[in-house]
Tab-separated table of C-alpha atoms and ligand atoms in Angstrom:
chain	number	residue	atom	x	y	z
A	521	MET	CA	0.300	-0.025	-0.273
A	522	ASN	CA	1.515	3.621	-0.946
A	523	ARG	CA	1.363	6.277	1.876
A	524	LYS	CA	-1.649	8.427	1.729
A	525	LEU	CA	-0.826	12.049	0.181
A	526	ILE	CA	-3.415	14.670	1.259
A	527	ALA	CA	-3.030	17.747	-1.079
A	528	GLY	CA	-4.450	20.758	-0.387
A	529	ASN	CA	-5.721	23.274	-3.297
A	530	TRP	CA	-6.528	26.748	-1.931
A	531	LYS	CA	-7.521	27.985	-5.342
A	532	MET	CA	-8.278	31.279	-5.822
A	533	ASN	CA	-8.322	32.249	-2.458
A	534	GLY	CA	-6.472	33.384	0.626
A	535	LEU	CA	-5.091	36.589	1.509
A	536	SER	CA	-1.817	36.835	3.267
A	537	ALA	CA	-3.290	37.017	6.637
A	538	GLU	CA	-5.263	33.899	6.186
A	539	ALA	CA	-2.753	31.939	4.231
A	540	GLU	CA	-0.146	32.520	6.686
A	541	ALA	CA	-2.501	32.177	9.517
A	542	LEU	CA	-3.343	28.315	7.645
A	543	ALA	CA	0.000	27.161	7.420
A	544	GLY	CA	0.538	28.053	10.184
A	545	ASP	CA	-1.589	26.619	11.923
A	546	LEU	CA	-1.244	22.967	9.843
A	547	ALA	CA	2.343	23.096	10.275
A	548	ARG	CA	1.784	22.981	13.851
A	549	ARG	CA	0.040	20.259	14.382
A	550	TYR	CA	2.035	18.095	11.722
A	551	ARG	CA	5.160	19.348	13.396
A	552	GLY	CA	3.296	17.915	16.807
A	553	ALA	CA	2.388	14.832	15.310
A	554	GLY	CA	5.487	13.515	15.619
A	555	ALA	CA	5.483	10.561	12.714
A	556	PRO	CA	2.244	11.395	10.794
A	557	ALA	CA	0.977	8.572	8.980
A	558	PHE	CA	0.351	10.688	5.640
A	559	ASP	CA	2.041	13.124	3.836
A	560	MET	CA	0.739	16.764	3.289
A	561	LEU	CA	0.697	19.070	0.228
A	562	LEU	CA	-0.267	22.914	0.456
A	563	CYS	CA	-0.919	24.453	-2.417
A	564	PRO	CA	-1.745	28.351	-2.556
A	565	PRO	CA	-2.262	30.236	-4.761
A	566	ALA	CA	1.303	31.441	-6.772
A	567	PRO	CA	1.639	35.103	-4.982
A	568	ALA	CA	1.208	33.661	-1.236
A	569	ILE	CA	3.515	30.442	-2.596
A	570	GLY	CA	6.416	32.456	-0.762
A	571	LEU	CA	4.661	33.380	2.465
A	572	VAL	CA	3.429	29.938	3.004
A	573	GLY	CA	6.289	28.366	2.433
A	574	ARG	CA	8.098	30.270	5.097
A	575	THR	CA	5.551	30.172	7.566
A	576	ILE	CA	5.735	26.118	6.997
A	577	ALA	CA	9.265	26.061	6.337
A	578	GLY	CA	11.231	22.890	9.044
A	579	SER	CA	7.285	21.449	9.878
A	580	GLY	CA	7.601	18.076	7.296
A	581	LEU	CA	4.659	20.322	5.277
A	582	ALA	CA	5.598	19.632	0.970
A	583	LEU	CA	4.564	22.654	-0.720
A	584	GLY	CA	3.171	23.300	-4.773
A	585	GLY	CA	1.919	25.045	-7.052
A	586	GLN	CA	-1.433	24.893	-8.790
A	587	ASP	CA	-0.171	25.206	-12.521
A	588	CYS	CA	2.586	26.410	-14.382
A	589	HIS	CA	3.226	27.050	-17.822
A	590	ALA	CA	5.333	24.841	-20.021
A	591	ASP	CA	8.075	27.057	-21.495
A	592	PRO	CA	11.289	27.691	-18.481
A	593	LYS	CA	10.506	31.390	-18.769
A	594	GLY	CA	10.705	34.254	-21.814
A	595	ALA	CA	7.952	36.001	-22.604
A	596	HIS	CA	4.273	35.007	-21.127
A	597	THR	CA	2.716	37.542	-19.212
A	598	GLY	CA	1.090	36.452	-16.039
A	599	ASP	CA	2.743	32.990	-16.195
A	600	ILE	CA	4.562	31.413	-14.299
A	601	SER	CA	7.071	28.404	-14.955
A	602	ALA	CA	7.650	25.821	-13.228
A	603	GLU	CA	11.397	26.853	-12.714
A	604	MET	CA	10.366	29.654	-10.323
A	605	LEU	CA	8.037	27.354	-8.193
A	606	GLY	CA	10.990	25.435	-8.169
A	607	ASP	CA	12.498	28.517	-6.507
A	608	LEU	CA	9.919	28.983	-4.405
A	609	GLY	CA	10.260	25.595	-2.735
A	610	CYS	CA	7.581	24.178	-4.138
A	611	SER	CA	8.308	20.046	-4.192
A	612	HIS	CA	4.655	19.567	-6.643
A	613	VAL	CA	2.708	21.931	-8.972
A	614	ILE	CA	-0.511	20.152	-9.669
A	615	VAL	CA	-1.519	20.180	-13.862
A	616	GLY	CA	-4.767	19.668	-15.595
A	617	HIS	CA	-7.329	20.825	-13.512
A	618	SER	CA	-10.541	20.913	-14.748
A	619	GLU	CA	-10.829	24.848	-13.304
A	620	ARG	CA	-8.056	25.644	-16.184
A	621	ARG	CA	-9.543	23.217	-18.467
A	622	GLN	CA	-12.685	24.351	-18.548
A	623	ASP	CA	-11.158	27.973	-17.899
A	624	HIS	CA	-8.272	28.279	-20.116
A	625	GLY	CA	-9.362	25.627	-22.916
A	626	GLU	CA	-6.695	23.462	-21.391
A	627	THR	CA	-6.065	19.697	-23.910
A	628	ASP	CA	-4.561	17.020	-22.867
A	629	GLU	CA	-1.255	17.784	-24.531
A	630	GLN	CA	-0.267	21.521	-23.056
A	631	VAL	CA	-0.751	18.906	-19.597
A	632	ALA	CA	1.020	17.229	-21.362
A	633	ALA	CA	3.831	19.574	-21.997
A	634	LYS	CA	3.597	21.448	-18.407
A	635	ALA	CA	3.563	18.167	-16.333
A	636	ALA	CA	7.093	17.459	-18.561
A	637	ALA	CA	8.089	21.450	-17.599
A	638	ALA	CA	7.860	20.543	-13.993
A	639	LEU	CA	10.294	17.079	-14.637
A	640	GLY	CA	12.360	19.751	-16.301
A	641	ALA	CA	12.036	21.506	-12.683
A	642	GLY	CA	12.459	18.937	-11.087
A	643	LEU	CA	8.856	18.976	-9.117
A	644	ILE	CA	5.945	16.136	-9.347
A	645	ALA	CA	3.576	16.849	-11.151
A	646	VAL	CA	-0.124	15.910	-9.661
A	647	ILE	CA	-1.673	15.674	-12.862
A	648	CYS	CA	-5.981	15.942	-12.731
A	649	VAL	CA	-8.294	13.493	-14.664
A	650	GLY	CA	-11.687	13.219	-14.583
A	651	GLU	CA	-15.212	13.420	-16.481
A	652	THR	CA	-17.877	15.690	-16.651
A	653	LEU	CA	-21.465	15.151	-15.657
A	654	GLU	CA	-22.388	14.839	-18.625
A	655	GLU	CA	-19.437	12.078	-19.930
A	656	ARG	CA	-20.799	10.177	-16.933
A	657	ASP	CA	-23.986	9.810	-17.379
A	658	ALA	CA	-23.821	8.541	-20.572
A	659	GLY	CA	-20.987	6.058	-18.944
A	660	GLU	CA	-18.471	6.666	-20.645
A	661	THR	CA	-16.185	7.524	-17.779
A	662	LEU	CA	-13.051	4.877	-17.884
A	663	ASP	CA	-13.082	5.867	-21.395
A	664	VAL	CA	-12.526	9.492	-20.272
A	665	CYS	CA	-10.542	9.120	-17.369
A	666	GLY	CA	-8.157	6.025	-19.520
A	667	ARG	CA	-7.834	8.751	-22.687
A	668	GLN	CA	-7.266	12.156	-20.224
A	669	LEU	CA	-4.490	10.312	-18.446
A	670	ALA	CA	-2.868	8.806	-21.537
A	671	GLY	CA	-2.502	11.825	-23.447
A	672	SER	CA	-1.580	14.055	-20.066
A	673	LEU	CA	1.245	11.925	-18.848
A	674	PRO	CA	4.715	13.392	-19.550
A	675	PRO	CA	8.098	11.510	-20.952
A	676	GLY	CA	9.826	10.229	-17.843
A	677	ALA	CA	6.488	9.423	-16.207
A	678	ASN	CA	7.623	7.275	-12.818
A	679	PRO	CA	6.340	6.977	-9.179
A	680	ASP	CA	8.544	9.503	-8.431
A	681	THR	CA	7.881	12.187	-10.552
A	682	VAL	CA	3.950	11.907	-11.171
A	683	VAL	CA	1.041	11.513	-8.920
A	684	ILE	CA	-2.847	11.422	-10.711
A	685	ALA	CA	-5.834	13.095	-9.351
A	686	TYR	CA	-9.284	12.192	-10.890
A	687	GLU	CA	-11.714	14.293	-10.077
A	688	PRO	CA	-14.671	13.568	-11.362
A	689	VAL	CA	-15.418	17.284	-12.205
A	690	TRP	CA	-19.158	16.903	-11.821
A	691	ALA	CA	-18.617	15.611	-7.825
A	692	ILE	CA	-15.829	19.725	-7.285
A	693	GLY	CA	-17.501	21.765	-5.127
A	694	THR	CA	-20.458	20.116	-5.274
A	695	GLY	CA	-21.115	18.236	-2.148
A	696	ARG	CA	-21.704	15.152	-4.277
A	697	THR	CA	-19.607	12.547	-4.396
A	698	PRO	CA	-19.119	8.646	-6.451
A	699	THR	CA	-19.758	5.883	-5.202
A	700	VAL	CA	-17.123	3.905	-3.569
A	701	ASP	CA	-17.174	1.066	-5.288
A	702	ASP	CA	-17.363	3.531	-8.877
A	703	VAL	CA	-14.614	5.099	-7.132
A	704	GLY	CA	-12.820	1.932	-6.676
A	705	VAL	CA	-13.203	1.033	-10.462
A	706	THR	CA	-12.336	4.373	-12.360
A	707	HIS	CA	-9.014	3.305	-9.841
A	708	SER	CA	-8.385	0.687	-10.844
A	709	HIS	CA	-8.769	1.884	-14.263
A	710	ILE	CA	-6.278	4.501	-14.012
A	711	ARG	CA	-3.860	2.286	-12.695
A	712	GLY	CA	-4.171	-0.419	-15.611
A	713	THR	CA	-3.818	2.177	-17.906
A	714	LEU	CA	-0.071	3.261	-16.027
A	715	SER	CA	0.369	-0.064	-15.518
A	716	GLY	CA	0.686	-0.016	-19.649
A	717	ARG	CA	2.814	2.855	-19.924
A	718	ILE	CA	5.156	3.335	-17.153
A	719	ALA	CA	7.263	1.320	-15.260
A	720	GLY	CA	6.714	0.087	-11.235
A	721	ALA	CA	3.083	1.440	-11.913
A	722	GLU	CA	1.865	0.699	-8.373
A	723	ARG	CA	3.746	2.843	-6.448
A	724	VAL	CA	1.765	5.837	-8.326
A	725	ARG	CA	-0.105	7.185	-5.953
A	726	ILE	CA	-3.493	8.197	-7.294
A	727	LEU	CA	-5.471	10.099	-5.635
A	728	TYR	CA	-9.410	10.983	-5.470
A	729	GLY	CA	-10.263	14.289	-5.516
A	730	GLY	CA	-14.477	16.210	-4.840
A	731	SER	CA	-16.404	17.152	-1.849
A	732	VAL	CA	-13.626	15.401	0.495
A	733	LYS	CA	-14.909	16.005	3.509
A	734	PRO	CA	-14.350	15.046	6.566
A	735	SER	CA	-17.184	12.583	6.696
A	736	ASN	CA	-16.524	11.236	3.529
A	737	ALA	CA	-12.946	11.269	3.921
A	738	ALA	CA	-12.174	7.657	5.812
A	739	GLU	CA	-13.699	5.588	3.056
A	740	LEU	CA	-13.365	6.961	0.321
A	741	MET	CA	-10.025	6.716	1.844
A	742	ALA	CA	-10.229	2.620	2.692
A	743	VAL	CA	-10.739	2.221	-1.742
A	744	ALA	CA	-8.322	0.256	-2.961
A	745	ASN	CA	-5.993	2.158	-4.847
A	746	VAL	CA	-6.809	5.438	-3.533
A	747	ASP	CA	-4.148	6.714	-1.809
A	748	GLY	CA	-4.521	9.710	-0.588
A	749	ALA	CA	-7.140	13.195	-1.650
A	750	LEU	CA	-6.843	15.768	-3.656
A	751	VAL	CA	-8.742	18.881	-1.371
A	752	GLY	CA	-10.179	21.885	-2.028
A	753	GLY	CA	-12.804	23.953	0.060
A	754	ALA	CA	-12.043	21.707	2.734
A	755	SER	CA	-8.865	22.710	2.393
A	756	LEU	CA	-9.292	26.432	3.407
A	757	VAL	CA	-10.640	25.029	6.988
A	758	ALA	CA	-7.243	23.896	9.634
A	759	ASP	CA	-9.333	21.577	11.796
A	760	ASP	CA	-11.685	19.925	8.206
A	761	PHE	CA	-8.266	19.027	6.092
A	762	TRP	CA	-6.324	17.924	9.847
A	763	ALA	CA	-9.348	15.479	10.168
A	764	ILE	CA	-8.789	14.430	6.649
A	765	GLY	CA	-5.207	13.894	7.319
A	766	ALA	CA	-6.325	11.589	11.003
A	767	ALA	CA	-8.362	9.340	8.356
A	768	CYS	CA	-5.759	7.719	6.412
A	769	GLY	CA	-5.442	5.769	9.945
B	956	LIG	P1	-13.782	20.246	-3.859
B	956	LIG	O1	-12.496	20.738	-4.526
B	956	LIG	O2	-12.791	19.697	-3.249
B	956	LIG	O3	-13.896	21.799	-3.484
B	956	LIG	O4	-14.565	19.344	-3.627
B	956	LIG	C1	-11.675	19.717	-5.024
B	956	LIG	C2	-10.208	20.083	-6.259
B	956	LIG	O5	-11.272	21.126	-7.385
B	956	LIG	O6	-9.342	20.201	-6.461
């Protein structure tokens, strides 16, 4: 069984004071817990990354970005490179989140290029896949996830360089989640898709994301092939995010 990773995607939330308070609270809990049974990753919005990095220094918490550009530098106004994230102390970066795919029209090809840039900068790429409600209702969940995954994996992907996050689009921020059986089937399919493509696929961590909260975390984290959670809303409340970690057993 893989060690669980609990990742907090703060999205576009967190002014300096809030970010510092939340990160400080979690850092104290993680440090105070001795040797927690799970890894914890904070992905604040870009302007707060430096501050959060300083706040959690030495705590054992990991730091990540929410997106990066495919190029290491250059004329891309408003964008952030993977190298810049690494320079701020990030070890991870989320790529291909459905909100990026929807709001910015990101394709699998672009996500793969971003993931490749992440690996090039020494970061772990957290690659997101997931079906829309329409696709789910049409029975296309496994096809969509398999296709997105195959198209979004960068060259050089291995268990130490990529994490996969399965996030059904219809479950994000809605309070709805798939059944644990459905989560198990999709994660197993993702594991199978990885097996055909990278060595040691059983060691790749596959996170579930979409309305994870303290009340459903234990049952979701107990599903086979679920190696952690990517958490949005509940990662903004220290008690809730910590409880999700604690649910890893
Ligand atoms: P949610 O978001 O936990 O608020 O549903 C998850 C995500 O989008 O990563």
